[in-house]
Structure formats: structure tokens, C-alpha cells
Coordinates of C-alpha atoms and ligand atoms in Angstrom, one line a residue:
X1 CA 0.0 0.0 0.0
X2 CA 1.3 3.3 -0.9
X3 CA 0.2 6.2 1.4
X4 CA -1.1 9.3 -0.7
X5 CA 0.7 12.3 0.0
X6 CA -0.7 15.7 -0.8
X7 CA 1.4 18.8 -0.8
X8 CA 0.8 22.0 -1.4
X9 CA 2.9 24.4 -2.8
X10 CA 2.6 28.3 -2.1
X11 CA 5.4 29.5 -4.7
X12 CA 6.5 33.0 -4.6
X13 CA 3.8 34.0 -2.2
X14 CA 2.9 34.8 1.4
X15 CA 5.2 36.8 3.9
X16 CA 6.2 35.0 6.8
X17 CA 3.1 36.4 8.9
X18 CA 0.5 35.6 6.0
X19 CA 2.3 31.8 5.9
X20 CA 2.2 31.2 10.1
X21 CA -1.3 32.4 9.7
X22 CA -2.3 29.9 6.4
X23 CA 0.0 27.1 8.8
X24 CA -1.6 27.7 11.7
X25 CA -5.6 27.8 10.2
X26 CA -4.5 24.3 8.1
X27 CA -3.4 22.4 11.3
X28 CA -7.3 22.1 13.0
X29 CA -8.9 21.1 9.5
X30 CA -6.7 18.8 8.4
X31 CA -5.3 16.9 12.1
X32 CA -7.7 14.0 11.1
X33 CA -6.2 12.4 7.9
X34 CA -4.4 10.0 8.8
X35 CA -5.0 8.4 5.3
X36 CA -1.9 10.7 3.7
X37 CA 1.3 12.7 4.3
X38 CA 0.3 16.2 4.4
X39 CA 3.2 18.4 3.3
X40 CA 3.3 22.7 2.9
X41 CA 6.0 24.8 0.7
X42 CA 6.2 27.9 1.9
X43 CA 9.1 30.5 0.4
X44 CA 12.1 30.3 2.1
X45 CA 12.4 32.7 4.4
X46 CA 9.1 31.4 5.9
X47 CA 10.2 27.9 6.0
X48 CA 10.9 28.3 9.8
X49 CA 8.2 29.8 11.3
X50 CA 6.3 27.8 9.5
X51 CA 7.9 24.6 10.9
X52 CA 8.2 26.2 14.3
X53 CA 3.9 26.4 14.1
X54 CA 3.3 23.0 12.8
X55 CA 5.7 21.2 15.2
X56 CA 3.7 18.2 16.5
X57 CA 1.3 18.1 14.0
X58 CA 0.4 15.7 11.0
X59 CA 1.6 18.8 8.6
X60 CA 5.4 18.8 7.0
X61 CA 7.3 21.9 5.9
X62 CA 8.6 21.4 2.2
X63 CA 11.6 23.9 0.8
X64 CA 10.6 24.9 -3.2
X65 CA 13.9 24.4 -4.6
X66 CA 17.5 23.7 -3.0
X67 CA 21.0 24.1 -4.4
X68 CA 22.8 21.6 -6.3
X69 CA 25.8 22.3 -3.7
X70 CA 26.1 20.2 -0.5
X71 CA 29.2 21.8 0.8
X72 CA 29.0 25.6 2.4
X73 CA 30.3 27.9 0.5
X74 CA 30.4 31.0 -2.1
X75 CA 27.3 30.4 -3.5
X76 CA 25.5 33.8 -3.5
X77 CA 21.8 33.1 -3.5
X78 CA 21.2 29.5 -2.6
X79 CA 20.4 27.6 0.2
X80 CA 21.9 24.3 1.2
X81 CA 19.8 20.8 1.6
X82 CA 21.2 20.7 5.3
X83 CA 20.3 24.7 5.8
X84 CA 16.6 23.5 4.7
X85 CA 16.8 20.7 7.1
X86 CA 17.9 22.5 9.6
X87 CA 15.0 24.9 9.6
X88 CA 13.0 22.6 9.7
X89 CA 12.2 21.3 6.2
X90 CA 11.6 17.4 5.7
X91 CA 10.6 17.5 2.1
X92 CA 11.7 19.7 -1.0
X93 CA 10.6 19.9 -4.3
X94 CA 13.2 19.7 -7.3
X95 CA 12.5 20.3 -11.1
X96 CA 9.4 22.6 -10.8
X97 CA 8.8 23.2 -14.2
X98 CA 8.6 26.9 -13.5
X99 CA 12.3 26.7 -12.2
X100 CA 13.1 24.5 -15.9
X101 CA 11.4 27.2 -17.7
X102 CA 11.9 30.3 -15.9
X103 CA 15.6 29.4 -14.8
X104 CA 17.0 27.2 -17.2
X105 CA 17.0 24.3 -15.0
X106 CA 18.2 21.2 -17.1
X107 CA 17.7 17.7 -15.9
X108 CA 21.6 17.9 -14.7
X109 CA 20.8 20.5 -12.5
X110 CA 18.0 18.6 -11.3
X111 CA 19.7 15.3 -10.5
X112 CA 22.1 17.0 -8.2
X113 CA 19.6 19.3 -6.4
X114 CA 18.3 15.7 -5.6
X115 CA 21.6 13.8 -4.6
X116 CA 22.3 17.1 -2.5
X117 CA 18.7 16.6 -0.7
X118 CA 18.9 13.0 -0.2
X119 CA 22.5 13.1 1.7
X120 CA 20.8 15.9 3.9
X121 CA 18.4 13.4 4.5
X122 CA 14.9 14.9 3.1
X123 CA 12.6 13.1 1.0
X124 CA 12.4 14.8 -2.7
X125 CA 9.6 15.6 -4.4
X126 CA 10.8 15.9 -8.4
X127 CA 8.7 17.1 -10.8
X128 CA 8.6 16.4 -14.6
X129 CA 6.0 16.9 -17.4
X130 CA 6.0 18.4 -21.0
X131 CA 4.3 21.3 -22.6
X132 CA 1.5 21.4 -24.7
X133 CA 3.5 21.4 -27.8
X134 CA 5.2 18.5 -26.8
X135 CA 2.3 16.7 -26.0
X136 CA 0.4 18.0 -29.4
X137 CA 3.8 16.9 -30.9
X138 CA 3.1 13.2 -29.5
X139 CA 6.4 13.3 -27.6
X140 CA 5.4 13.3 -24.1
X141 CA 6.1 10.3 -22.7
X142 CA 9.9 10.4 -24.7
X143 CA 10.1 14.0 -22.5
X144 CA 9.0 12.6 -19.5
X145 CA 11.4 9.3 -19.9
X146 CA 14.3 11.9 -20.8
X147 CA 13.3 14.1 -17.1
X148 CA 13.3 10.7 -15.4
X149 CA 16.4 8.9 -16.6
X150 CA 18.0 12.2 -15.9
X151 CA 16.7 13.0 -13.0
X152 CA 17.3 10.1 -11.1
X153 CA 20.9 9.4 -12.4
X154 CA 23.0 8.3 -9.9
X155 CA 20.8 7.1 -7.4
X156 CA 20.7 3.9 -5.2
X157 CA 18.4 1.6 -4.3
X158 CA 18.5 3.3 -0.9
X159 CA 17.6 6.4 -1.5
X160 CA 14.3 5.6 -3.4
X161 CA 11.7 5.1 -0.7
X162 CA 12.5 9.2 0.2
X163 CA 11.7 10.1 -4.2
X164 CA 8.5 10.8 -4.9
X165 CA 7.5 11.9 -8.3
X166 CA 5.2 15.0 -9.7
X167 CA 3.6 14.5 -12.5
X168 CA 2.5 18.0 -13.6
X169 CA 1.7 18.7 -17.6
X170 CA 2.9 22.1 -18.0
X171 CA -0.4 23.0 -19.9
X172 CA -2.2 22.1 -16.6
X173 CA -0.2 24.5 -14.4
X174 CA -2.0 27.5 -13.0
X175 CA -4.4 27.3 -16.3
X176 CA -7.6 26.0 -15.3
X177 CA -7.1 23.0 -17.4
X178 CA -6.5 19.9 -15.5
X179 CA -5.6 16.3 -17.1
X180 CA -8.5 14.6 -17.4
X181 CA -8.1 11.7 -14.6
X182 CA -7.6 9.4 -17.2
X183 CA -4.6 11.0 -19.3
X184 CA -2.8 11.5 -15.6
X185 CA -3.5 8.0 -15.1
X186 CA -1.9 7.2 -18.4
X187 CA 1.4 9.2 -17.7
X188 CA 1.4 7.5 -14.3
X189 CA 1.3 4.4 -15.0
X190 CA 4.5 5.2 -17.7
X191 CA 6.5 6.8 -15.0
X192 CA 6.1 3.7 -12.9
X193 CA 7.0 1.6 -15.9
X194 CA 9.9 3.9 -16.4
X195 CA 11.1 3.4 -13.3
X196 CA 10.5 0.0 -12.6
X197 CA 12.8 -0.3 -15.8
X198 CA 15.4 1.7 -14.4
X199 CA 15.3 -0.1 -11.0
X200 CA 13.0 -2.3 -9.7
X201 CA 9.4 -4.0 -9.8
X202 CA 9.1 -4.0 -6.4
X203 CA 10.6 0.2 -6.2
X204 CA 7.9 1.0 -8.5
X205 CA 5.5 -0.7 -6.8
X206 CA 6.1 1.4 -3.9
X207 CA 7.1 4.8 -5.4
X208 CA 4.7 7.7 -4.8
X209 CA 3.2 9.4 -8.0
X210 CA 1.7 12.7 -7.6
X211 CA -0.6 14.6 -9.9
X212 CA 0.0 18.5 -9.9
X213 CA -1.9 21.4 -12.3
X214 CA -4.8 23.0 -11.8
X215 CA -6.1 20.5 -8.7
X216 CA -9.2 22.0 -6.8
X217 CA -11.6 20.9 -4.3
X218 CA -13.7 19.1 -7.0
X219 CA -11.6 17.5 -9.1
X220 CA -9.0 15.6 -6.4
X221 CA -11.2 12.8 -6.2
X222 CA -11.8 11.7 -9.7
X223 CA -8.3 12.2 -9.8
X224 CA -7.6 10.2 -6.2
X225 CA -9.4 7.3 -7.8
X226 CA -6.9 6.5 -10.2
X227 CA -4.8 3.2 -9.9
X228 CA -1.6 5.2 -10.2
X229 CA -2.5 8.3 -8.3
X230 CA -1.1 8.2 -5.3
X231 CA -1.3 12.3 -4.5
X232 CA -1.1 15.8 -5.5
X233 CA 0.8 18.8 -5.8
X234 CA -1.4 21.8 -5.6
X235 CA -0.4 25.4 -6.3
X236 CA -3.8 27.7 -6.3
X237 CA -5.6 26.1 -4.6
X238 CA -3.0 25.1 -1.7
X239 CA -2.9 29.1 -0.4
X240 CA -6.3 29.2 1.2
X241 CA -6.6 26.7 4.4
X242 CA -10.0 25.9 3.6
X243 CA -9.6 24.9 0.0
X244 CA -6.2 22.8 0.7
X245 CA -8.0 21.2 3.7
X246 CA -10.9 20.4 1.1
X247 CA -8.4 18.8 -0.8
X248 CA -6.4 16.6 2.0
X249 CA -9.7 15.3 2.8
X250 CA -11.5 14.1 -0.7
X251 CA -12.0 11.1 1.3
X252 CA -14.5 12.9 3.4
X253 CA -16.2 14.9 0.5
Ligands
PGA1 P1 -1.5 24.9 -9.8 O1 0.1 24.6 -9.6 O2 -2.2 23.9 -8.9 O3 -1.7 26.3 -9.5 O4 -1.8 24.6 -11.2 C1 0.6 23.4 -9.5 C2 2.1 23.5 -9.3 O5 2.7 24.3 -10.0 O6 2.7 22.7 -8.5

């Protein structure tokens, strides 16, 4: 049995009162669901308080992005695995497409952002997923394959119970326009092949697959129902307590 995780990820928004405040209204609503990891991003200057205010709940602190470097240094700018840990972080998330697109990120970069968070011991979120001309192009699952294989480069069979994987079509990011359940289950269920090639059966069986773009209150469940969803990665929808707590309990709904 894999156990869903849902996370949501607040992107470039919130000061650090505005993200206590969202922590601290999400900790009541969502201290029943036991059935899933619930996980938060907040930017990182808020990562802190925001782990400070969840401590000893059911809710973990995710960093957005960490750098490829594991040894402190003269990196202007970035912020080490360990740093992240060290505030509190226990997840981060690596390969957003918005850090591909907006900052050049290439699947290099991404592969060591996740060696770097796996020897600081957090479990890595890594997102992949083509555009809509790839997709119209019929190339998606050769883009996807590509993110993986280099992605996950260099990794052992130890560090893959702490990799989960985001699935999130570029199209279906902050858009409106969600995969239909079905084409996510599609693209899931070729991740996990993809992996299980690269590794194992039995890692595949057990890796986490999350669905992210354009997830709201009514469209988790269609999308929870699906063989090879196991979670989601919510932007929108993950600011307001209320709607994210909607979303950690589709069971309920
Ligand atoms: P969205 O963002 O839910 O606003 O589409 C998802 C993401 O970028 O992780």
C-alpha cells in the first residue's frame, strides 16, 4: 500500500506572517487524515516559522527548490539541503517546471539538487511533465522518460523510498485546465513503468506518484481514484486553508 501524499505548494507568495497564519488555520482542518502525508511549501524565508507552528502536528514543511551544492560555500543566493533541514524542512521539491522554464533548470541541475537533498536526509519531491507542444507533438512520454532517466541518475536503491515523483503537464499549471483523470493515469502508469525499468518491480510498486496542475476541491477525487495516483501537488488552490483542507480530505467529501 502506498500512502497518498498531498502537498501543497505556495510558490512565490505569502510573507512570513500571512504563511504562520495559512500554517496555523490548516493544522485544525486537516489533524484528522491520517490516510496521507500532508506536506506545505512555503518560500524560504518562511520555512521556519512555519515549521516552528506546525511542530507536532500531521503537517510537514517542504523547501521549493534547494541548491545543487552540499558543501557551504560561495554560493551567493542559494540555500543548502542541510540549511533547509535545519530549519525545519523534511521534504523539497526539485525540477518545478517553473524553475526548468523560468531558470534554465536542465535535468543535470535537477539530479544533483536531488543527490544534495537525499544526503541531507529529506525526502524529494521531483517534478517532470511536457508542454503542450510537446504533448500536441506526441512526444510526451519520450520528454518525460528523458526528465526521469536524468533526474534520477546516480541514485541507489536506498535512497528511493525518500523520491516521490510530480507529474504536472505544463499546460495544466496554474491554467484552469487539468488532465483529465484518465490522461494522468496514463502518464502515471509510464512513470512507474519507467522506473521499474530503471530499477526495480518491487521500487515501482512502492514509489509515490503525484498529480499536480490545476487541482481543486472538486476534481481531487476523480483524480484520487486513479490506480496510479497516489497524491497531488497543488499550487492555487494550496494558499487558502480551507480549499487545501478540502483537498487533504477528498475522502470525506
Ligand atoms: P496549480 O500549480 O495547482 O496552481 O496549477 C501546481 C504546481 O505548480 O505545482
Amino acid at each position: 500500500m502506498r500512502k497518498p501524499v498531498i502537498a501543497g505548494n505556495w510558490k512565490m507568495y505569502k510573507l512570513i506572517a500571512e504563511s504562520a497564519a495559512t500554517a496555523l488555520a490548516l493544522k485544525p482542518l486537516v489533524s484528522n487524515a491520517n490516510h496521507c502525508e500532508v506536506v506545505v511549501a512555503p518560500v524560504f524565508t518562511a520555512v521556519k516559522t512555519v515549521a516552528d507552528r506546525l511542530e507536532g502536528s500531521n503537517v510537514r514543511v517542504a523547501g521549493q527548490d534547494c541548491s545543487t551544492e552540499t558543501k557551504h560555500g560561495a554560493h551567493t543566493g542559494e540555500v543548502a539541503a542541510d540549511m533547509l533541514r535545519d530549519a525545519g524542512a523534511t521534504y523539497v521539491i526539485v525540477g518545478h517546471s517553473e524553475r526548468r522554464q523560468l531558470y534554465a533548470e536542465t535535468d543535470t541541475f535537477v539530479n544533483r539538487k536531488a543527490l544534495a537533498a537525499l544526503k541531507a536526509g529529506l525526502t524529494v519531491i521531483m517534478c517532470v511533465g511536457e508542454t503542450l507542444e510537446q504533448r500536441e507533438g506526441g512526444i510526451a512520454e519520450r520528454v518525460v522518460r528523458g526528465q526521469l532517466e536524468g533526474g534520477l541518475r546516480d541514485l541507489t536503491a536506498s535512497d528511493l523510498d525518500r523520491i516521490i515523483i510530480a507529474y504536472e503537464p505544463v499546460w495544466a499549471i496554474g491554467t484552469g485546465r487539468t488532465a483529465t483523470p484518465e490522461q494522468a493515469q496514463e502518464m502515471h502508469a509510464f512513470v512507474r513503468r519507467v522506473f521499474a525499468d530503471r530499477f526495480s518491480q518491487a521500487a515501482a510498486a512502492r514509489l509515490r506518484i503525484l498529480y499536480g496542475g490545476s487541482v481543486k476541491p472538486d476534481n481531487i477525487a476523480g483524480l484520487m481514484r486513479q490506480p496510479d495516483v497516489d497524491g497531488a501537488l497543488v499550487g492555487g488552490a494550496s494558499l487558502d486553508a480551507e480549499s487545501f483542507a478540502q483537498i487533504v480530505n477528498y475522502e470525506r467529501t
